[in-house]
Coordinates of C-alpha atoms and ligand atoms in Angstrom, one line a residue:
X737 CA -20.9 -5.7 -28.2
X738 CA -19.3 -7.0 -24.7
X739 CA -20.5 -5.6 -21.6
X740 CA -18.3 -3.3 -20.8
X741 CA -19.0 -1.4 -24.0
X742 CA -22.6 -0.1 -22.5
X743 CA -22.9 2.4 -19.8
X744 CA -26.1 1.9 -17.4
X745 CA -28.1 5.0 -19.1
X746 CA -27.4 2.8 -22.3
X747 CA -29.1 0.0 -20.6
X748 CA -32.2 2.0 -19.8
X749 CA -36.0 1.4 -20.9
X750 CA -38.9 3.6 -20.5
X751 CA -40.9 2.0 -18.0
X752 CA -38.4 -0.6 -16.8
X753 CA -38.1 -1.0 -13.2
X754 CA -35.9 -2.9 -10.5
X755 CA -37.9 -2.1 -7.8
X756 CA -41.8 -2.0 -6.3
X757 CA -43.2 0.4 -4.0
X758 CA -46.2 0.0 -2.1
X759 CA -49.2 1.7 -3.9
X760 CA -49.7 5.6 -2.0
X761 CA -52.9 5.2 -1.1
X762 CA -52.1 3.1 1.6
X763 CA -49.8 5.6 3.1
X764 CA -49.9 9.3 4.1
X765 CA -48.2 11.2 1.3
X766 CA -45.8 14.5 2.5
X767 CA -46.2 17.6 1.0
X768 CA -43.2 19.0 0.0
X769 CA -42.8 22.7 0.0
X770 CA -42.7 24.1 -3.9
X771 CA -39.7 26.0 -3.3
X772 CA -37.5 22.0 -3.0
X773 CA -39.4 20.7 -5.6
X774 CA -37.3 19.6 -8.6
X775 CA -38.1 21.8 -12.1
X776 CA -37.1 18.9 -14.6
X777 CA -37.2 15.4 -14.6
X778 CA -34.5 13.3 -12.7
X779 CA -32.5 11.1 -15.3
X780 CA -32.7 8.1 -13.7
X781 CA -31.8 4.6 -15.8
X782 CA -34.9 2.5 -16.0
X783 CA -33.7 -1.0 -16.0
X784 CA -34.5 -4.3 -14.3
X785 CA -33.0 -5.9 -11.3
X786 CA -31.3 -8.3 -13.4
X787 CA -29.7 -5.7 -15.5
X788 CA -28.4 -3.6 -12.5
X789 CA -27.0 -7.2 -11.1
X790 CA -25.5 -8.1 -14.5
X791 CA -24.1 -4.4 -15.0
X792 CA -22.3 -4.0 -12.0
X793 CA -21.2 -7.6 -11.5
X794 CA -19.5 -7.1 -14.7
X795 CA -18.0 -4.1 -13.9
X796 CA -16.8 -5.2 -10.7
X797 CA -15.0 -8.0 -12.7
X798 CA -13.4 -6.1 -14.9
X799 CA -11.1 -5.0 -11.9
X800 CA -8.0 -7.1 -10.3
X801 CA -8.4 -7.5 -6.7
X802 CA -6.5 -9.9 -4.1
X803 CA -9.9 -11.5 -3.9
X804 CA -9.7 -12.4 -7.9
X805 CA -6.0 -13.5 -8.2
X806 CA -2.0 -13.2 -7.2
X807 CA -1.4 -9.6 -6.7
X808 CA 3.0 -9.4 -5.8
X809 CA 2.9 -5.9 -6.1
X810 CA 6.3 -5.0 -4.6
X811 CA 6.4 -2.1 -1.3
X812 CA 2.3 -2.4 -1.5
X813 CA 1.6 -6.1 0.7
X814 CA -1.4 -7.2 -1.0
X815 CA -1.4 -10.0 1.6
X816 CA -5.4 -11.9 1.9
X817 CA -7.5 -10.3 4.2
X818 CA -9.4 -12.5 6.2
X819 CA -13.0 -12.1 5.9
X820 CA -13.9 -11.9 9.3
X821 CA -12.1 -8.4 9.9
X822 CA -14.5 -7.4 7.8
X823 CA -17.6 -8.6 9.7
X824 CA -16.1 -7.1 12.8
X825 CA -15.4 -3.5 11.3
X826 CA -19.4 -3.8 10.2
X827 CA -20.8 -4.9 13.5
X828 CA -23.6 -2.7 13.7
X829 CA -22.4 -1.6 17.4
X830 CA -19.2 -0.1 15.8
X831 CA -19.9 1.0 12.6
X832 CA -23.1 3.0 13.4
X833 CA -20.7 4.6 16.3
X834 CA -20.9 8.9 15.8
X835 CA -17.7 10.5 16.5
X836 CA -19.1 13.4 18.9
X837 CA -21.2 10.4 21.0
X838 CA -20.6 11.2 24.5
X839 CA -17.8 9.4 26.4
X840 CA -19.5 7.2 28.3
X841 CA -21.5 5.8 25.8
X842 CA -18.1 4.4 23.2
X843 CA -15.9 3.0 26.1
X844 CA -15.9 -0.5 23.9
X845 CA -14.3 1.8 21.1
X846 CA -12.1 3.8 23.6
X847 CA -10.7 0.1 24.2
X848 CA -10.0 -0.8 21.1
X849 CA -7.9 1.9 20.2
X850 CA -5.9 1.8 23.6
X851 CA -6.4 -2.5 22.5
X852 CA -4.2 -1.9 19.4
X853 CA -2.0 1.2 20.5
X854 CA -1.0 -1.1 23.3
X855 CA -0.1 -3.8 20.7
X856 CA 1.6 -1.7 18.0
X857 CA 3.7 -0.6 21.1
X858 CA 4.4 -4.2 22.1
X859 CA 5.2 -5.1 18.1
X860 CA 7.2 -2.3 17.3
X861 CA 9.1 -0.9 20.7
X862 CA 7.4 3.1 20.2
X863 CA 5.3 3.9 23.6
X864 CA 2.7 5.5 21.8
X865 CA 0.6 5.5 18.4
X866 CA -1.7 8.3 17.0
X867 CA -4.1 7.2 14.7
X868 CA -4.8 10.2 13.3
X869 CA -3.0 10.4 10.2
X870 CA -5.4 8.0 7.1
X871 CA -2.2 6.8 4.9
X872 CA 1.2 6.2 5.1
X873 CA 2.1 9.7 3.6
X874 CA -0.2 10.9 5.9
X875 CA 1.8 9.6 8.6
X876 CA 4.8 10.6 7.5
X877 CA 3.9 14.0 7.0
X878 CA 2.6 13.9 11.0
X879 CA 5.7 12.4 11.6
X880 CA 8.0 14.7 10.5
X881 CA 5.8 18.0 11.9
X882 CA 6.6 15.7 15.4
X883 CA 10.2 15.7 14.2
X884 CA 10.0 19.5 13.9
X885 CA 8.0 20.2 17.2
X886 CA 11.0 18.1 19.1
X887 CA 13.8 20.8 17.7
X888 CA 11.6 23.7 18.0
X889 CA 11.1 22.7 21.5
X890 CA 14.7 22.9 22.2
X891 CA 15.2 26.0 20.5
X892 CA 17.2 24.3 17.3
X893 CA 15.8 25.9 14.9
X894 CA 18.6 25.8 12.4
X895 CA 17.7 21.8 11.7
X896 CA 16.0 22.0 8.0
X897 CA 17.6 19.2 6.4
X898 CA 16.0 15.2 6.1
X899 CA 18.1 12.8 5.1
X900 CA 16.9 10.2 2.3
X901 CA 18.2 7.0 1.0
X902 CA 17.9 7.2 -2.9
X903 CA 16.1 3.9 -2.7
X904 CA 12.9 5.3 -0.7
X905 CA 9.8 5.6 -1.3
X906 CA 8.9 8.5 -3.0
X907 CA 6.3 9.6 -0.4
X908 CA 9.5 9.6 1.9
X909 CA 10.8 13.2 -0.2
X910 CA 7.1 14.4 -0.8
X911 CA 6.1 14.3 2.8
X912 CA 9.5 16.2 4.0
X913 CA 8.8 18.9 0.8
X914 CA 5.7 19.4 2.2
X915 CA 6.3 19.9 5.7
X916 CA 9.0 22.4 4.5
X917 CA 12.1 20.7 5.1
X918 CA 15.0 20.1 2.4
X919 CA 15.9 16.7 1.0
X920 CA 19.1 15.3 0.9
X921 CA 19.6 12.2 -1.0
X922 CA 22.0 9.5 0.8
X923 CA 23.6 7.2 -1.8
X924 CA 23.3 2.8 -1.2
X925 CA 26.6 1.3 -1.8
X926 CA 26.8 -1.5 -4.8
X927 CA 25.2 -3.8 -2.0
X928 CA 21.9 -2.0 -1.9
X929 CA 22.4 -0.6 1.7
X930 CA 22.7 3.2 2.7
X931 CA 26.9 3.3 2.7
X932 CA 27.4 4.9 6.2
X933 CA 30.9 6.6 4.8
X934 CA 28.8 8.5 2.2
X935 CA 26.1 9.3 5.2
X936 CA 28.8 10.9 7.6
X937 CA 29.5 14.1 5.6
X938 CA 25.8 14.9 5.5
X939 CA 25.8 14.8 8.9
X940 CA 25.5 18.0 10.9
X941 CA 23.9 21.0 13.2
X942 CA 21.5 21.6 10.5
X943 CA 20.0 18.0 9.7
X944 CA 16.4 17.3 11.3
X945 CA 17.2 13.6 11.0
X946 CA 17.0 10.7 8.4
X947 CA 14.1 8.8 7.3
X948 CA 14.9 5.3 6.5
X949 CA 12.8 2.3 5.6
X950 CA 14.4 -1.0 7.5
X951 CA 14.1 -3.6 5.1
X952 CA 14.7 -1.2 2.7
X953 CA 12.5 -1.0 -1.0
X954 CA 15.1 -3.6 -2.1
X955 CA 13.7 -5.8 0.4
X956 CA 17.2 -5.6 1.7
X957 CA 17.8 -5.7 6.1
X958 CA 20.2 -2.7 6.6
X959 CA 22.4 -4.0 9.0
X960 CA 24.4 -0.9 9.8
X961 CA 21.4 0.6 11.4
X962 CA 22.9 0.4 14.2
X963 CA 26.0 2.3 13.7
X964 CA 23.3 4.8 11.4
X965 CA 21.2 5.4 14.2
X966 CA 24.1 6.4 16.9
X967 CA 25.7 8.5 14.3
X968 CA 22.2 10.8 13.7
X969 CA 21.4 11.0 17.1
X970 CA 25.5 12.2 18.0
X971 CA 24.4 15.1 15.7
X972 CA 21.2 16.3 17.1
X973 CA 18.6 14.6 14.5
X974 CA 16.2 12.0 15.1
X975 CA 15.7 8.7 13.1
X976 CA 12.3 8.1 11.3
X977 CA 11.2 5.3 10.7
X978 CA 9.0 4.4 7.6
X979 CA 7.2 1.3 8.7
X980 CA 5.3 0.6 5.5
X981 CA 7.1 -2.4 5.1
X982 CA 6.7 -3.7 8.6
X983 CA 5.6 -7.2 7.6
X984 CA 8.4 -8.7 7.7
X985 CA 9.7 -8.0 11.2
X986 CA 6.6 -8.4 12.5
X987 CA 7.3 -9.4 16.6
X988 CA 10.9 -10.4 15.1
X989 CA 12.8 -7.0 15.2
X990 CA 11.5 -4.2 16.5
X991 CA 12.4 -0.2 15.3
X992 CA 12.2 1.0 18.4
X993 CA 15.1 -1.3 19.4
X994 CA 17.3 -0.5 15.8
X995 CA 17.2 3.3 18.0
X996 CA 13.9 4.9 16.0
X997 CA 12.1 7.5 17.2
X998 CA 9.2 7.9 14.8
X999 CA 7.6 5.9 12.7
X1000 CA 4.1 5.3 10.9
X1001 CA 3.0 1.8 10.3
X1002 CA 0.6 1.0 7.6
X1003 CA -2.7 -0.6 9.1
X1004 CA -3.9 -1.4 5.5
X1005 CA -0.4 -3.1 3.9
X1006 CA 0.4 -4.7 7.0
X1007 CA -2.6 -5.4 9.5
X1008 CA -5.3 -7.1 7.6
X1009 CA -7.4 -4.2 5.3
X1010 CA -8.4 -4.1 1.4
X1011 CA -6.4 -1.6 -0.2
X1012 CA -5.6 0.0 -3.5
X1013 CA -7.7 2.6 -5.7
X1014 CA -7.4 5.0 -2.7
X1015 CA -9.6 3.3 -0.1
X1016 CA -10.0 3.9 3.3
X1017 CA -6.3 3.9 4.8
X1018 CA -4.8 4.3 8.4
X1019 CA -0.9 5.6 9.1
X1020 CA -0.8 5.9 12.5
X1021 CA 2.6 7.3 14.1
X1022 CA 4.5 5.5 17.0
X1023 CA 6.8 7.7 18.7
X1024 CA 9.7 6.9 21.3
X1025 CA 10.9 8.6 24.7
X1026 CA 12.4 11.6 23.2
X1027 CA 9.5 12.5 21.1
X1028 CA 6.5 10.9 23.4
X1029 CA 5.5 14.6 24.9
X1030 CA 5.0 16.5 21.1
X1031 CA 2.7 13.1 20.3
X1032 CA -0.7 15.1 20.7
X1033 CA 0.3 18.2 19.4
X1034 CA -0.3 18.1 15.4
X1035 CA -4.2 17.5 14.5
X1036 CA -3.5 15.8 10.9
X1037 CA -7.0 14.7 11.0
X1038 CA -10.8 14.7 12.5
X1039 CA -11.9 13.0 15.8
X1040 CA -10.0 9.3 15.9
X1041 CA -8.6 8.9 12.0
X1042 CA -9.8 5.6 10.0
X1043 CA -12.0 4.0 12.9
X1044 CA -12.6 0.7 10.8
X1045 CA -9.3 -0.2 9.8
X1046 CA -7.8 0.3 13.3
X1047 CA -10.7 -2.4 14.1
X1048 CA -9.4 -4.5 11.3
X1049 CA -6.0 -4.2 12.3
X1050 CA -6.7 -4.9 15.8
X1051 CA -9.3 -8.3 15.0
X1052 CA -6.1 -9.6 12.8
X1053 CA -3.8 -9.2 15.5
X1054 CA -5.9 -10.7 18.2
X1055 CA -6.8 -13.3 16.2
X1056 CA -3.0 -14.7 15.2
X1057 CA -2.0 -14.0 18.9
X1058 CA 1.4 -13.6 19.8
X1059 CA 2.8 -16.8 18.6
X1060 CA 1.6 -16.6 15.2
X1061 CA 2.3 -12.8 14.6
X1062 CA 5.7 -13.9 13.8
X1063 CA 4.9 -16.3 11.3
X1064 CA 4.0 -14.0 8.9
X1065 CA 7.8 -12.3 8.4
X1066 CA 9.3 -16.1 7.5
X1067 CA 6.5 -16.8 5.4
X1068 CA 6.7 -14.3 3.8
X1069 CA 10.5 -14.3 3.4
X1070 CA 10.1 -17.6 2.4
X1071 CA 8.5 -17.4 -0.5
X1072 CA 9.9 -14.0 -1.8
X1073 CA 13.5 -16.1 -1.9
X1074 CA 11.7 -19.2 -3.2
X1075 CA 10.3 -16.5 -6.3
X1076 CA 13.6 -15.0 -6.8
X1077 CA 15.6 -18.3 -6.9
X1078 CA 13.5 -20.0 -9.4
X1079 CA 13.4 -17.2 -11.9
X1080 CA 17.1 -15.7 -11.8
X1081 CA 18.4 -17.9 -14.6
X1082 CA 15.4 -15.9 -16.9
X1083 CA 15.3 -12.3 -15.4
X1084 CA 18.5 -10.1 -14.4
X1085 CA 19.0 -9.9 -10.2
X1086 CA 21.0 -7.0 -9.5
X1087 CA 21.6 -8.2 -5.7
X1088 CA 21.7 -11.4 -5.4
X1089 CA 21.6 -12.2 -1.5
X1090 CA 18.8 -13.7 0.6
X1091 CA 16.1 -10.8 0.7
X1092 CA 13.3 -10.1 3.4
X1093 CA 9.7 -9.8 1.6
X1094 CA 10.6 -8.7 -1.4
X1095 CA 13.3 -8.1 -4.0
X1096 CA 13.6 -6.6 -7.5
X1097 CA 15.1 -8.1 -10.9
X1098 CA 16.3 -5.5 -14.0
X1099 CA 14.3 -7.0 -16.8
X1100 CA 15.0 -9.7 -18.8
X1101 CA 18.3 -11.5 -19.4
X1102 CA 17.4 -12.3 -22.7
X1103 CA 14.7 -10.1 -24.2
X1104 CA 15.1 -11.3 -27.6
X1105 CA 16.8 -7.5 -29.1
X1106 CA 17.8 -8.5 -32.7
X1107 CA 18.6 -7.2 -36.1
X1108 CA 15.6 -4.4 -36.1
X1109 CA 13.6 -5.6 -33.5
X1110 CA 13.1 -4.1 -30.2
X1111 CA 13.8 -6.4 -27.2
X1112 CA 11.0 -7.0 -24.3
X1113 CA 10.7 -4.5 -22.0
X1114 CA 9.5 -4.7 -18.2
X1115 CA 6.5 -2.3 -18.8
X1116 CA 5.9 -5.6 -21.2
X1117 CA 6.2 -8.2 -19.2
X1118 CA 3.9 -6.6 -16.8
X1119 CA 1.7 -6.6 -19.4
X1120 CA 1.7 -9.8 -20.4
X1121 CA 1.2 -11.0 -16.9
X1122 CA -2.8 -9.7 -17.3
X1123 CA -3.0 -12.0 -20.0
X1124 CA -2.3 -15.1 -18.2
X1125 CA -4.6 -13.9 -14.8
X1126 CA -2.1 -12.2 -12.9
X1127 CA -1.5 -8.7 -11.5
X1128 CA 1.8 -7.3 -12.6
X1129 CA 4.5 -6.9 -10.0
X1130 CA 6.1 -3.1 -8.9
X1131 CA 7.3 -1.6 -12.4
X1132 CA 10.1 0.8 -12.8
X1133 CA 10.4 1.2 -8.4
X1134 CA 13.1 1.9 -6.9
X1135 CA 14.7 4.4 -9.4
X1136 CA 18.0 2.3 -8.9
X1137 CA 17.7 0.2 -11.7
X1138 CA 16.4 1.1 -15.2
X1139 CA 14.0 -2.0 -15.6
X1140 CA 13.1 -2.7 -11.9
X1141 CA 10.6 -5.7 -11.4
X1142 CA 9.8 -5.6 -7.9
X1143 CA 7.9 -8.6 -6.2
X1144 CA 6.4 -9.0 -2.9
X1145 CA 4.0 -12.0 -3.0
X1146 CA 3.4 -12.2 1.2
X1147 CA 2.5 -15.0 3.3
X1148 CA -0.7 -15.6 2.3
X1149 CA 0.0 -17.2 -1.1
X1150 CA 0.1 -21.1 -1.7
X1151 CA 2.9 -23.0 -2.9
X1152 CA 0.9 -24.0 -5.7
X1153 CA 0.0 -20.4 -6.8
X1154 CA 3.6 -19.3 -6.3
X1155 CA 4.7 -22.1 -8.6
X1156 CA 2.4 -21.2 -10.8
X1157 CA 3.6 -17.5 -11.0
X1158 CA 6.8 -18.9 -11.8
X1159 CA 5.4 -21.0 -14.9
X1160 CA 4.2 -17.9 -16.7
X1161 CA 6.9 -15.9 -15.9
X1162 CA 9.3 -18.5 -17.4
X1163 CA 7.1 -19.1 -20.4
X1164 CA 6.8 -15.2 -20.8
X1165 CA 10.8 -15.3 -20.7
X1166 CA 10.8 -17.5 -23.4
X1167 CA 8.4 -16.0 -25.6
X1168 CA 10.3 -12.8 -25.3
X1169 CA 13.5 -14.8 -26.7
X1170 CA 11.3 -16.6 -29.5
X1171 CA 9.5 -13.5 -30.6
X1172 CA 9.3 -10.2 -28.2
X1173 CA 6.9 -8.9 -30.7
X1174 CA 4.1 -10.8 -28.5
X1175 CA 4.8 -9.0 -25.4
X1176 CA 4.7 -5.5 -27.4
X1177 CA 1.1 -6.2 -28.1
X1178 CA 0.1 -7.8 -24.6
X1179 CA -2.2 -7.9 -23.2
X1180 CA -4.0 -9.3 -25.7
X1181 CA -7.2 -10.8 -23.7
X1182 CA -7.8 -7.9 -21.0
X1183 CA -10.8 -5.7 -21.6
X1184 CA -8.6 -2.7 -23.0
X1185 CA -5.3 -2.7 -24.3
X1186 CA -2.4 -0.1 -23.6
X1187 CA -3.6 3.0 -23.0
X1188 CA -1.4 6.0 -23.1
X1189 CA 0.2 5.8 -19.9
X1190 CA 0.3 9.5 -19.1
X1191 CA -2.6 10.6 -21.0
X1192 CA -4.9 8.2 -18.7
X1193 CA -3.5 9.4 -15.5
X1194 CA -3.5 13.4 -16.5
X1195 CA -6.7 12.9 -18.4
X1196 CA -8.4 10.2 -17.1
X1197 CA -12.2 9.4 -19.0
X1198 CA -13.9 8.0 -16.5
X1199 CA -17.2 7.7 -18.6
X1200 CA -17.9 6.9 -22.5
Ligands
LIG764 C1 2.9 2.4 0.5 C2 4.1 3.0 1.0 C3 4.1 4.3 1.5 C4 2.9 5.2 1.4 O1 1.7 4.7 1.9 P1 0.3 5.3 1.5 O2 -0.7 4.7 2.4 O3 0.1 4.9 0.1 O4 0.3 6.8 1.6 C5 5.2 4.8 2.1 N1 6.3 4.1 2.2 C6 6.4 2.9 1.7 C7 7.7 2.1 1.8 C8 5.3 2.3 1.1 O5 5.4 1.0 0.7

């Protein structure tokens, strides 16, 4: 039986202990009133200290972080997060801050969040953040209620209508659904950029404005922004500006400048904290001129948002300084190109020009399809990737392509780990053209197997 097969209740020994109390004769003991007294027994495992270590470390291992291996997930930045950040956002002076302390007594706080909105001001051309909003759909959402204040300050009522590239992020449709606006998709020409002809018809007295990520979710610079942004703004909307994917442009090119008006940024992709399963987030909103007086107005969220990851955020940016902010964007362009060059001869690439951080193949170009046997699919290269220690890339995102394979692999990442990366995926492309049959089964040395995809997210069993 491995670890993982044994809950901590399973563990458990009558009488087993991981801890020592001083005997209660020494002390004072409190009476507690009958009424708070518990009926039954609390069902408590009773193991040792060693177990508890053992358990959890286990458990903890049994997860893929960017502190365990190469994460390239695609539109996420799983970039390294120094260490340091971390000490920071726990200094005992910040973290054991209360959000209704008095004034007076958080001015060091006060100063780093005027600290970072100054800097995100600086980095992206908006004149001011809010950090209220705890994700990036959160932001958006705030973003778009801004979008909506602006027009219903003018007395325009009639604008309803977002504009969407069919390549963005999902959250991009979700977050204008739910602030009660209607989508309409914009189609990308074969090149992978929004086609401005296709955009000009949609155009009118009744669009809000267009949300566009800039490099798009093909990792693709889209150069017409330009012409985009002066054609919106002719018809009354405003340009939003989903800043997810900021890392590349990081104090190269700056949305403000490309003629947005709103944006969000994400403070845990870009600036520096742990993400993924959910954790603590921050989406703050930038906004330009036009929209700068509507900036307070929605309350998205409590007091000051995600305190520690604007302290994260603003620790990283002090600590590259202005110089180095913009090395991240080449590096990280750098070795997305490097990625994408060495593997094209084994995995299809839909658009083949130089990409920002990231860019996405369409499966395999041979997946070894023959005479009754089903050829390897994306889903199964992903999976195969666990095998050999590494996390799988984007799957199946953007909807543009049926087998998408979407890599980001950041700055952070070594030449030696991205040439390793390579070497398994080559050596998965060939075992999918020797005998695809392998990659059906994969992973074959990860604690479970394949679990039914949609089962496990509609009915997850978290226990047992
Ligand atoms: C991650 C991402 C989002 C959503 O951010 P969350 O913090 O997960 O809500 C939006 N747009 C793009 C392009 C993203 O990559």
């Amino acid at each position: 039986m491995k670890y993982y097969d044994k809950l901590i209740f399973e563990l458990s020994h009558p009488g087993r202990t991981g801890y020592s109390l001083p005997s209660a004769q020494q002390y004072p003991v409190a009476t507690i009133p009958a009424n708070l007294l518990r009926e039954s027994k609390l069902e408590l495992p009773e193991v040792s200290e060693v177990d508890v270590v053992r358990h959890y470390t286990n458990l903890s291992q049994m997860n893929f972080g960017v502190d365990t291996g190469f994460y390239p997930l695609g539109s996420c930045t799983m970039k390294y997060n120094p260490k340091i950040n971390e000490e920071i956002a726990n200094h005992p002076g910040f973290a054991g801050l209360h959000p209704l302390q008095p004034a007076e007594t958080v001015k060091g706080a006060q100063e780093v969040i005027d600290g970072l909105d100054a800097s995100l001001a600086a980095i992206t051309g908006m004149k001011h953040f809010t950090f209220l909003p705890c994700a990036g759909a959160h932001g958006e959402l705030t973003g778009l209620m801004l979008m909506r204040e602006y027009h219903m300050a003018r007395g325009d009522s009639a604008r309803v209508k977002v504009i969407v590239p069919d390549s963005a992020h999902g959250t991009n449709p979700a977050s204008a659904a739910v602030c009660g606006l209607q989508i309409v998709e914009v189609k990308s020409g074969a090149d992978g950029l929004v086609d401005v002809e296709s955009l000009k018809p949609l155009l009118g007295p009744d669009v809000a404005g267009i949300m566009m990520t800039n490099p798009n979710t093909l990792g693709l610079f889209e150069r017409q922004i330009g012409e985009i942004a002066k054609l919106v703004h002719e018809c009354g909307g405003l340009l939003y500006y989903d800043g997810a994917n900021m890392n590349p442009l990081l104090g190269k090119v700056r949305p403000g400048d490309m003629g947005f008006d709103i944006m969000h940024l994400n403070l845990h992709k870009t600036f520096s904290t742990p993400h993924g399963g959910g954790g603590p987030g921050s989406g703050p909103v930038g906004v330009g001129e036009r929209v700068l007086p509507y900036l307070r107005i929605p309350k998205t969220s409590g007091f000051h948002g995600n305190f520690g990851v604007m302290l994260r955020a603003y620790a990283y940016i002090l600590m590259l300084g202005k110089q180095n902010v913009k090395m991240a964007g080449p590096f990280a362009t750098l070795s997305a190109n490097y990625i994408k060059e060495s593997l094209k001869d084994c995995y299809k690439l839909p658009i083949p020009t130089v990409c920002k951080h990231e860019f996405v193949f369409d499966g395999l170009i041979n997946d070894g399809a023959r005479e009754g046997k089903a050829g390897a699919t994306t889903l199964d290269v992903a999976k195969r990737l666990l095998d050999y220690g590494f996390h799988a890339p984007t799957i199946y995102f953007p909807l543009l392509f049926h087998q998408a394979l979407m890599i980001e692999p950041t700055e952070t990442e070594s030449l030696e780990t991205l040439d390793e990366f390579i070497a398994v995926m080559k050596k998965i492309a060939a075992e999918a053209a020797e005998d695809p049959d392998i990659l059906h089964g994969a992973p074959h040395n990860a604690p479970i197997g394949r679990p039914d995809e949609t089962a496990a997210a509609r009915n997850p069993i978290l226990k047992a």
